[in-house]
CSV table of C-alpha atoms in Angstrom, one decimal:
chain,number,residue,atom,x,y,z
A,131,UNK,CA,-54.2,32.3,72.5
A,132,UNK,CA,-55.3,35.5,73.3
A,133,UNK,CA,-58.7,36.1,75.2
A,134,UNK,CA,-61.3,37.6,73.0
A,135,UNK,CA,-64.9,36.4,74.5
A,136,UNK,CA,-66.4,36.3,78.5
A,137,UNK,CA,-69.3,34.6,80.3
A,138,UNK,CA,-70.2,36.5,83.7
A,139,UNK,CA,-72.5,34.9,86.2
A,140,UNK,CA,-74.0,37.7,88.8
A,141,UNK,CA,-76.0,37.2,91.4
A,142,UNK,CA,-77.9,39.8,92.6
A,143,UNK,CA,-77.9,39.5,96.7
A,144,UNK,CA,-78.8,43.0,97.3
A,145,UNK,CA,-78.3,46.6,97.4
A,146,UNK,CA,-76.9,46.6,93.7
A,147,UNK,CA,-73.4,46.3,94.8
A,148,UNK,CA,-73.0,42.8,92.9
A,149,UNK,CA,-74.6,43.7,89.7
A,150,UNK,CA,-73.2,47.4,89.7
A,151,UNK,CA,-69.3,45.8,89.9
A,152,UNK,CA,-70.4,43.4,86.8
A,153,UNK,CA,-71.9,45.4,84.6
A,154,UNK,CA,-69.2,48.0,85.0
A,155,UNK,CA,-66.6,45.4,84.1
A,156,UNK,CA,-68.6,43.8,81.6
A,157,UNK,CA,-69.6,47.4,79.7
A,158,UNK,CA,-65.4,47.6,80.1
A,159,UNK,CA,-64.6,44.2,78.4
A,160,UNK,CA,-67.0,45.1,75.7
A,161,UNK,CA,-66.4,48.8,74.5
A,162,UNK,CA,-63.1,49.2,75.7
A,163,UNK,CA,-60.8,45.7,74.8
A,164,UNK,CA,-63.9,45.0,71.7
A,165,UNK,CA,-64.4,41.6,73.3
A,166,UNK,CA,-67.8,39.6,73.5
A,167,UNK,CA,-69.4,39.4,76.6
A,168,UNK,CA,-72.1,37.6,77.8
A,169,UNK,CA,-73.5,38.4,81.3
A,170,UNK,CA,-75.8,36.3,82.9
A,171,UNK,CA,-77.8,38.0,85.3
A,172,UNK,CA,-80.4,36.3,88.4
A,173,UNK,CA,-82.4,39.6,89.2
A,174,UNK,CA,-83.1,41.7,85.8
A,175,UNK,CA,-85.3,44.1,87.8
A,176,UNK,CA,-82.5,45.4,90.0
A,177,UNK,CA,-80.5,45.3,87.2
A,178,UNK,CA,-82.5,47.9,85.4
A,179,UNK,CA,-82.4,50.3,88.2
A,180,UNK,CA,-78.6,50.8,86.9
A,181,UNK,CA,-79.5,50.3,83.6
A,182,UNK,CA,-83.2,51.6,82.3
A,183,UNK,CA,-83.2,50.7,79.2
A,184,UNK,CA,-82.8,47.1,80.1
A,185,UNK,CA,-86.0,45.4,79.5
A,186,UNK,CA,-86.3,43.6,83.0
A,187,UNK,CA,-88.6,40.8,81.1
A,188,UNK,CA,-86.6,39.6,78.2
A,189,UNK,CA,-84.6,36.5,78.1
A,190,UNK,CA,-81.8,37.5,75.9
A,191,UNK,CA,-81.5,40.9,74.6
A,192,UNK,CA,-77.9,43.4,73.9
A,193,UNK,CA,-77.2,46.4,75.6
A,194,UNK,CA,-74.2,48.8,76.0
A,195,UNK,CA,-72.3,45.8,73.2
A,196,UNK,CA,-73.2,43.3,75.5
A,197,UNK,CA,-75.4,40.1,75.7
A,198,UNK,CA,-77.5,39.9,78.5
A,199,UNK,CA,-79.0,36.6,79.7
A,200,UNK,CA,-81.3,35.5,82.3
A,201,UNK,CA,-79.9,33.5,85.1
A,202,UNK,CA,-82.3,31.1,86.6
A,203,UNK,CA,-80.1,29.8,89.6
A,204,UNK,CA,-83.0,28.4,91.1
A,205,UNK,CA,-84.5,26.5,88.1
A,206,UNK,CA,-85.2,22.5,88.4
A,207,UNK,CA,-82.7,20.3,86.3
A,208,UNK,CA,-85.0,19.7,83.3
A,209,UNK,CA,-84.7,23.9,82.9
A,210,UNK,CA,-81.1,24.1,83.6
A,211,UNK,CA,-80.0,21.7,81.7
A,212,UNK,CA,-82.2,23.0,78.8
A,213,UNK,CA,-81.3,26.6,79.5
A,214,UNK,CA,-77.5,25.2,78.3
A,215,UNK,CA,-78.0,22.9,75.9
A,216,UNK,CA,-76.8,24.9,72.7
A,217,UNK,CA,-74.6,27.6,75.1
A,218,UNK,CA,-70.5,27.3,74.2
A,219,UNK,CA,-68.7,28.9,76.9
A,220,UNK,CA,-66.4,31.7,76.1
A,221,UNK,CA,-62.9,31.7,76.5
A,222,UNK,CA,-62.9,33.1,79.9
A,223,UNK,CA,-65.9,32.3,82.6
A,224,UNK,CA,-66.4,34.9,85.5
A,225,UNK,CA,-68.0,33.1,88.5
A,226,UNK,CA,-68.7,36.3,90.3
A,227,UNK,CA,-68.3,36.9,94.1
A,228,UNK,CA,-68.2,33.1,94.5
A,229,UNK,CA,-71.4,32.2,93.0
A,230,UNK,CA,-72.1,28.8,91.6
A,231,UNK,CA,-71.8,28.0,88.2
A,232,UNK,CA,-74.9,25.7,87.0
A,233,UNK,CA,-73.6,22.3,86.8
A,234,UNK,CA,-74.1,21.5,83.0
A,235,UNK,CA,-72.7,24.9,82.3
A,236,UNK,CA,-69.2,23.4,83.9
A,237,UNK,CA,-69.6,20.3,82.2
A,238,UNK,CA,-69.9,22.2,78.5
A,239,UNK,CA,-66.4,24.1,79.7
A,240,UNK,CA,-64.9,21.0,80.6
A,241,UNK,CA,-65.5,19.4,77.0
A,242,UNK,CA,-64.0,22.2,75.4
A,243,UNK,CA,-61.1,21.5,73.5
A,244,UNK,CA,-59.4,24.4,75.1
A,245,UNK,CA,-60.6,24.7,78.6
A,246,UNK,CA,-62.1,28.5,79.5
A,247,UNK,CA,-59.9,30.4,82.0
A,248,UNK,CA,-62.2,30.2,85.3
A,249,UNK,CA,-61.9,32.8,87.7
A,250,UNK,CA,-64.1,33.4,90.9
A,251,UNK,CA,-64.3,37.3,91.0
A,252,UNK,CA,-63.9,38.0,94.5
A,253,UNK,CA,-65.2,40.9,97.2
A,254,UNK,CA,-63.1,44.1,97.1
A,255,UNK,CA,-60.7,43.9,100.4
A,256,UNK,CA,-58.1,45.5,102.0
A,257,UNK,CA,-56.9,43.2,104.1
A,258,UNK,CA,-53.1,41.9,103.8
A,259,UNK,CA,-54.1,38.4,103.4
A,260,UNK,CA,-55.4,39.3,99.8
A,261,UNK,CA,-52.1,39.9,98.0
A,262,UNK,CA,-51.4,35.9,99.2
A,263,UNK,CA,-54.5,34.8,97.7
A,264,UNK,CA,-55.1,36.4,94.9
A,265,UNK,CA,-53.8,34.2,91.5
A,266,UNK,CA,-54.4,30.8,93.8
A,267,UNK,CA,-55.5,28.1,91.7
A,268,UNK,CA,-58.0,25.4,93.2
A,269,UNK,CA,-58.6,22.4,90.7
A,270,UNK,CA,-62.0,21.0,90.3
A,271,UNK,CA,-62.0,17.6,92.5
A,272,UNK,CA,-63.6,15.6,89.3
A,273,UNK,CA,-62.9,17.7,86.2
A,274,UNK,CA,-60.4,18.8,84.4
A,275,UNK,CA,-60.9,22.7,84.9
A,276,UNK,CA,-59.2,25.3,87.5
A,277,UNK,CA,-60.5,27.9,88.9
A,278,UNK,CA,-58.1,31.0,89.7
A,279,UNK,CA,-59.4,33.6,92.9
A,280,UNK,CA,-58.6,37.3,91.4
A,281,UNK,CA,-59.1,39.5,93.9
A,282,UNK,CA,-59.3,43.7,94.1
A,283,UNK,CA,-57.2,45.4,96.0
A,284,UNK,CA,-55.5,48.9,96.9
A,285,UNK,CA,-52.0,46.8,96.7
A,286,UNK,CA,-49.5,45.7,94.7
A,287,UNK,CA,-49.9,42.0,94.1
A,288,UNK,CA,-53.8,42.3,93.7
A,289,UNK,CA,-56.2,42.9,91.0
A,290,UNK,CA,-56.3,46.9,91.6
A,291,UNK,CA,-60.2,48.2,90.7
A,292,UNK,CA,-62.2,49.2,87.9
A,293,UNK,CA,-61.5,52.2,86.2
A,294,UNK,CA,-62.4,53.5,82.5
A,295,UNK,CA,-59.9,54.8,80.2
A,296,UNK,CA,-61.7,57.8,79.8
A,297,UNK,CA,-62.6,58.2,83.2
A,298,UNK,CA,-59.9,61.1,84.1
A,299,UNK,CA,-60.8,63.2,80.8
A,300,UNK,CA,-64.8,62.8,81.4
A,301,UNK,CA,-63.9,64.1,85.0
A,302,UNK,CA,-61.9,67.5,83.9
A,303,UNK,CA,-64.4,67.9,80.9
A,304,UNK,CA,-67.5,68.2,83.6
A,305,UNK,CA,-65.2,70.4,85.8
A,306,UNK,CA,-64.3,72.6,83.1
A,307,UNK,CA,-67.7,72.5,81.8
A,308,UNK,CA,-70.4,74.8,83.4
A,309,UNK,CA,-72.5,73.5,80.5
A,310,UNK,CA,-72.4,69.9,82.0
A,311,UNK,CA,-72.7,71.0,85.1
A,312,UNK,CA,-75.9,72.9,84.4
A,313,UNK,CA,-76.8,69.6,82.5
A,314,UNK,CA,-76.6,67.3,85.7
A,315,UNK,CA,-78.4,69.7,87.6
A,316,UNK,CA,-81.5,69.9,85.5
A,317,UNK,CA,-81.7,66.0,85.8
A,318,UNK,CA,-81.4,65.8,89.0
A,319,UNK,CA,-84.3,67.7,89.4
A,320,UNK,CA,-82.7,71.0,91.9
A,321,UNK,CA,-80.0,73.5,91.8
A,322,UNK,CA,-77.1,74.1,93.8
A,323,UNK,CA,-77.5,76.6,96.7
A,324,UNK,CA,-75.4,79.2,97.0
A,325,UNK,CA,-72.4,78.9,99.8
A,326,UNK,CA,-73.6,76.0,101.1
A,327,UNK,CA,-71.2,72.7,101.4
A,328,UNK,CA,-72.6,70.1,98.6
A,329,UNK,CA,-73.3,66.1,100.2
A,330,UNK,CA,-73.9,63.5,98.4
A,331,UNK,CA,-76.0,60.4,100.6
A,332,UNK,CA,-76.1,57.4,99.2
A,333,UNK,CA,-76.4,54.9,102.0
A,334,UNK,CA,-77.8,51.9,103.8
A,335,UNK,CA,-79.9,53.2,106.7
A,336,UNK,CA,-78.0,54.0,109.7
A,337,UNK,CA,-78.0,54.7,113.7
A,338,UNK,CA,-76.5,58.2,112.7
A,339,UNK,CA,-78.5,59.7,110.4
A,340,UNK,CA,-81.0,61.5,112.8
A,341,UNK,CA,-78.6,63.0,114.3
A,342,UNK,CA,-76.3,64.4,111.3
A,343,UNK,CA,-79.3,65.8,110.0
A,344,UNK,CA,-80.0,67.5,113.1
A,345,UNK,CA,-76.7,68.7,113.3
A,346,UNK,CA,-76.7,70.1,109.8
A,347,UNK,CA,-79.8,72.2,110.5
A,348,UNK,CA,-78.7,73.2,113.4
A,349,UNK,CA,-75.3,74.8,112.4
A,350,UNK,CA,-74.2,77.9,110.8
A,351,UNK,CA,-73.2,77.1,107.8
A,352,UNK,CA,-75.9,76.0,105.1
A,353,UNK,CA,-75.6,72.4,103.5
A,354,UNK,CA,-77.5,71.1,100.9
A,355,UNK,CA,-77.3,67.5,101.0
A,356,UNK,CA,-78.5,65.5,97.8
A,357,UNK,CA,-79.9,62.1,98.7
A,358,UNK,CA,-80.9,60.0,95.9
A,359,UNK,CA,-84.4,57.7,96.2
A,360,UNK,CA,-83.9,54.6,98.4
A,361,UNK,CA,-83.2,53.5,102.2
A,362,UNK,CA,-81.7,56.6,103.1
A,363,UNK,CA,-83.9,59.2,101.2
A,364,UNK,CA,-86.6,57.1,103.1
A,365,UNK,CA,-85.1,57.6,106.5
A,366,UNK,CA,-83.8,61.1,106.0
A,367,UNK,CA,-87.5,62.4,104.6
A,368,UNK,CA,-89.0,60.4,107.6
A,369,UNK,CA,-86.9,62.6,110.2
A,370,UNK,CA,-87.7,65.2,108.4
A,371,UNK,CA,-92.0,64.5,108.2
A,372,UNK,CA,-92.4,64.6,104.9
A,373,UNK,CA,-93.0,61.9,102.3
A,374,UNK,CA,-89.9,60.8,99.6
A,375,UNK,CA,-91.8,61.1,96.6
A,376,UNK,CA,-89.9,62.3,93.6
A,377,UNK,CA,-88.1,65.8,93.3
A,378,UNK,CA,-89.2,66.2,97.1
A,379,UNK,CA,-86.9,69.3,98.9
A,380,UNK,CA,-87.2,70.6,102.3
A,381,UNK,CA,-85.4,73.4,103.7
A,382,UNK,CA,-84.8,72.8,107.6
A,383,UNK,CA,-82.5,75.7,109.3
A,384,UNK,CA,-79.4,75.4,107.4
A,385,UNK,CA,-80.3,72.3,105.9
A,386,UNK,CA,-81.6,72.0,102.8
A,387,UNK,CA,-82.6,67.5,102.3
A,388,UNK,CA,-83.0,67.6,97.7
A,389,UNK,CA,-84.8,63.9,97.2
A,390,UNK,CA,-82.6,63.5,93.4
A,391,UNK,CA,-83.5,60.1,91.3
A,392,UNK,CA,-81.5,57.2,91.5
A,393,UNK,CA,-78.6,57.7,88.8
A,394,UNK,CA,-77.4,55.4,86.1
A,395,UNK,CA,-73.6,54.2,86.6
A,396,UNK,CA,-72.7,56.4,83.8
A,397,UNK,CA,-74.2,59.8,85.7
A,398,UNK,CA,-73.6,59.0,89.2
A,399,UNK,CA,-70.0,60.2,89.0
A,400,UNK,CA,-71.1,63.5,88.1
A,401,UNK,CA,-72.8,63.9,91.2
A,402,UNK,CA,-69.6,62.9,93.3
A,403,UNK,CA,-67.7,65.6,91.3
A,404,UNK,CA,-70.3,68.2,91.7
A,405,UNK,CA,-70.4,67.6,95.6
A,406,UNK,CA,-67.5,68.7,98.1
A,407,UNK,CA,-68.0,65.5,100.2
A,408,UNK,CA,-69.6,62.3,99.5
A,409,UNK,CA,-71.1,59.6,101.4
A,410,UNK,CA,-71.0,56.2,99.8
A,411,UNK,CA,-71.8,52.6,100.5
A,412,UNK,CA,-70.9,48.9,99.8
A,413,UNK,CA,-68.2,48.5,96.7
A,414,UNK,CA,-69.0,50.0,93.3
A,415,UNK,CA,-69.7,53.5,94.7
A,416,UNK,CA,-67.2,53.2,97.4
A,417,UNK,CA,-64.4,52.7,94.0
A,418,UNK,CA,-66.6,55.6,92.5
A,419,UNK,CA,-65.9,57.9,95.3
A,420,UNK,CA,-62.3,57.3,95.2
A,421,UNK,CA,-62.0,58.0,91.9
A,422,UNK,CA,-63.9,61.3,92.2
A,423,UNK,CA,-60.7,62.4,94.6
A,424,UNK,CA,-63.1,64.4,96.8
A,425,UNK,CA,-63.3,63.2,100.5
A,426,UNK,CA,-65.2,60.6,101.2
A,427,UNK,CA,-67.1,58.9,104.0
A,428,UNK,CA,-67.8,54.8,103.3
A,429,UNK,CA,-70.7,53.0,105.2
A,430,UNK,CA,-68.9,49.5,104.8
A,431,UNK,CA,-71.9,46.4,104.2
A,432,UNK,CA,-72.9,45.0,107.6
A,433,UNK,CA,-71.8,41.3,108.7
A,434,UNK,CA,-72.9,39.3,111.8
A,435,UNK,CA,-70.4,39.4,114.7
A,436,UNK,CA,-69.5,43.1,113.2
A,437,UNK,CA,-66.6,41.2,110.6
A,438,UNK,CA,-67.1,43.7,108.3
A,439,UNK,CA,-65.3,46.4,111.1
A,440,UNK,CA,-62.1,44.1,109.8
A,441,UNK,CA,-61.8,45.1,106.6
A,442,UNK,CA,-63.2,48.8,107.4
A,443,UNK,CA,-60.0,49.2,109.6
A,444,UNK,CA,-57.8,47.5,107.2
A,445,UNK,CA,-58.9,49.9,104.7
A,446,UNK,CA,-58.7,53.0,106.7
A,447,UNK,CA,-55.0,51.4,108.0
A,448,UNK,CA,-53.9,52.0,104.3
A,449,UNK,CA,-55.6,55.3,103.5
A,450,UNK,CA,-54.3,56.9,106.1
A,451,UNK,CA,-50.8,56.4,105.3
A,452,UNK,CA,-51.6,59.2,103.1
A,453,UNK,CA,-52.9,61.8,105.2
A,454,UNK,CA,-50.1,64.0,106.1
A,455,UNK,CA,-51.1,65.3,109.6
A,456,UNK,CA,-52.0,63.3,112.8
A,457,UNK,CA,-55.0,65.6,113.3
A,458,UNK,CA,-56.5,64.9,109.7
A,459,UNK,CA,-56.3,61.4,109.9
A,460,UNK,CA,-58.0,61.6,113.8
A,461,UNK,CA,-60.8,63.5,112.0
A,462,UNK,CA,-60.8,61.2,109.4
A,463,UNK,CA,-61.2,57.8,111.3
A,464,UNK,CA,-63.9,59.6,114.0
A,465,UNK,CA,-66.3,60.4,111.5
A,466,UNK,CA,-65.6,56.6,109.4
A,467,UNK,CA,-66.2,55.0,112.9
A,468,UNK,CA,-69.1,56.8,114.0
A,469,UNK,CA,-71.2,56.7,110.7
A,470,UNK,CA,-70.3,52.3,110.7
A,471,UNK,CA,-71.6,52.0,114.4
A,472,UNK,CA,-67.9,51.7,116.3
A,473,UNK,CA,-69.0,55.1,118.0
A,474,UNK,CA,-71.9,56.2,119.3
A,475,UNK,CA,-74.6,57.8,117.1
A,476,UNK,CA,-74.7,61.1,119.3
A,477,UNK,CA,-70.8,61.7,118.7
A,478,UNK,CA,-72.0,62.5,114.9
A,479,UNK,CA,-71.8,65.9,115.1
A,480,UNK,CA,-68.2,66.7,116.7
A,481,UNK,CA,-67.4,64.1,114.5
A,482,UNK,CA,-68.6,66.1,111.1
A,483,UNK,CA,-66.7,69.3,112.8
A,484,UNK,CA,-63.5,67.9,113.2
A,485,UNK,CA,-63.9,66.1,110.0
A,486,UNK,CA,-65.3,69.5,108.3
A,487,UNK,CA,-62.1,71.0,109.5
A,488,UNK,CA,-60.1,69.1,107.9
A,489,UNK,CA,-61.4,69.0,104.7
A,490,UNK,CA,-58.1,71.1,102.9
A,491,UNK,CA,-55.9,68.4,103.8
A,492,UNK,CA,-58.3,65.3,103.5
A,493,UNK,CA,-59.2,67.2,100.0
A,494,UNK,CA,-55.0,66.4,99.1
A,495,UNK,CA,-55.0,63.1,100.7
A,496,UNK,CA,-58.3,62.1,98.2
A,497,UNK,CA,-55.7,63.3,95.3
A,498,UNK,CA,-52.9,61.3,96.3
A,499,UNK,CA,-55.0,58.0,97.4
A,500,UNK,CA,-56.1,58.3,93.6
A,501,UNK,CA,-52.6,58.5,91.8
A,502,UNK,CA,-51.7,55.5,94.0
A,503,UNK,CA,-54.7,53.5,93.5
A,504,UNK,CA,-54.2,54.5,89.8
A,505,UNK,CA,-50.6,53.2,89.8
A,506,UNK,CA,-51.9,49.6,90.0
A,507,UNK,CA,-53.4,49.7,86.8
A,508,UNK,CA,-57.0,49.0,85.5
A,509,UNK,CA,-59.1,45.7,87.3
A,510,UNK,CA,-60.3,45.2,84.0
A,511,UNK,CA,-56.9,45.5,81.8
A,512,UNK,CA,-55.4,43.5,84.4
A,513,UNK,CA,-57.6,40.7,84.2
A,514,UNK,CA,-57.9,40.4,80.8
A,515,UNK,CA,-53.4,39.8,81.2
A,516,UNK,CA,-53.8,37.2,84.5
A,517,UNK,CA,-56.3,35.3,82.2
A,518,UNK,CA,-54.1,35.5,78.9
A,519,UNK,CA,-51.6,34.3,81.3
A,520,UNK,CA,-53.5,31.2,82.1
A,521,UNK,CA,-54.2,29.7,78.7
A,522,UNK,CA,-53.0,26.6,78.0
């Protein structure tokens, strides 16, 4: 039996990185393989921060060809077990990033004639161990379901990530396109300045900030870095002593700090292409950033006890196995472990030099990290297979 139809619970912990990685699949499944999703979502006001037309007080309502519900994790029993009285659950169920399904909502899958494929979308990791993990089957203790862990990976043997089929095309369209580019300007609210190196900031607030910024207007040659609203507009417009309201711009030495509104999935790879280096954060723009093939520098979530620095190393372990000289990759990892707290905040600067420097070979290694990461084939298109695969 082939799959044709999805349920996706998100949870919405923070920061949009959750919600971001299942709307993009779930958009994917629906205009791309011409399934039926239904995405089942805690937090519908984050959720329309990536998605404005999303009415954040509906119940039920279809956007983008897919069926959006409101997920009331919290909700007594009485509510729960109403809110899935009359649901049947698709032929596949996504428990994303090891949320918990609501218990009558597992009960419903287990009375199905043919049992739903059940898969716990997992985090995004470099990490060897994930290639041994990922397919691993854990049957439920009283029911009979499984549930399969799929994880993303750079690797063979792992899920790969999300890309779009059109993706590549929509990328050399806006670079061949000075009307687009024109077009992405005008909404962000600005215009590009004239010989100066383009940044995009999209980050959680950080140690090192201050001092980037202070190196950036202190230097000689002009940046104009393009921040859009949230923690780090906040904290960039604050060490600068002005306010982040909207379309804000100050022009400090070489610096030039554009305040641009917080962009829909579909536009905020058009600002990565537009810009000669991009700061990201979390997952879904960190995957955005590599597919952009500019280089890149990725503020990894923090954990207690610094575990996240783990899988930031891991990562940086298998990216630079593609940087061709010593020194780029040197430049490359200072500048990573500076902006995640491994280095000291003040070593910021020298770090952007040396990393600045070797921008013509990191812009290569960005090219070829892609074609790799490419080679695994789509998360999507590849779980669509695993789950085909695990029909019975």
């Amino acid at each position: 039996m082939n799959i044709r139809s999805w349920d996706i619970f998100c949870t919405v912990i923070d920061n949009f990185g959750d919600i971001g990685v299942c709307w993009r699949l779930a958009r994917q499944l629906a205009q791309e393989h011409g399934h039926q999703v239904r995405l089942w979502v805690d937090d519908l006001g984050s959720f329309a921060r990536l998605a404005p037309a999303l009415d954040p007080a509906a119940e039920h309502q279809r956007l983008a060809g897919v069926d959006v519900r409101r997920w009331r994790p919290g909700a007594d029993a009485d509510q729960v077990a109403h809110d899935y009285a009359h649901i049947v659950p698709h032929d596949a169920v996504i428990e994303a990033f090891a949320c918990e399904l609501p218990g009558p909502f597992i009960e419903r899958m287990a009375q199905a004639a043919i049992k739903p494929v059940w898969i716990n979308l997992e985090y995004l990791s470099a990490e060897p161990w994930v290639r041994e993990h990922h397919g691993m089957a854990s049957p439920h203790p009283r029911l009979p379901l499984t549930k399969y862990f799929f994880f993303p990976g750079f690797e063979p043997g792992t899920g790969g990530v999300l890309r779009e089929s059109m993706l590549a095309g929509q990328r050399k369209h806006f670079m061949d396109s000075a009307p687009a580019q024109a077009l992405l300007w005008r909404r962000l609210g600005t215009a590009p300045q004239p010989d100066a190196m383009r940044v995009s900031l999209f980050a959680y607030a950080n140690p090192a900030l201050p001092a980037l910024l202070d190196h950036w207007r202190r230097g000689t040659r002009p940046v104009q870095c393009l921040v859009p609203t949230g923690t780090a507009a906040e904290q960039a417009f604050t060490w600068a002593g002005e306010s982040a309201v909207a379309g804000a711009s100050i022009t400090l030495g070489a610096l030039r700090l554009d305040l641009v509104p917080f962009q829909r999935q579909e536009q905020f790879d058009e600002l990565l292409w537009a810009c000669d280096v991009n700061f990201v954060r979390g997952e879904d723009s960190f995957v955005r950033a590599q597919w952009a093939a500019r280089p890149f520098i990725w503020q990894i979530y923090p954990q207690s006890a610094d575990a996240h620095r783990v899988k930031l190393n891991a990562f940086l372990d298998l990216y630079r196995q593609q940087i061709a000289t010593p020194g780029d990759a040197s430049a490359l990892l200072g500048l990573w472990h500076v902006w995640n707290g491994v280095a000291p905040p003040d070593t910021v600067g020298a770090s952007w030099d040396a990393f600045v420097a070797a921008l013509p070979g990191l812009n290569r290694t960005a090219q070829r990290w892609q074609h790799s990461v490419a080679a695994l084939g789509d998360l999507t298109a590849n779980l669509v297979a695993f789950c085909e695969s695990r029909v019975k």
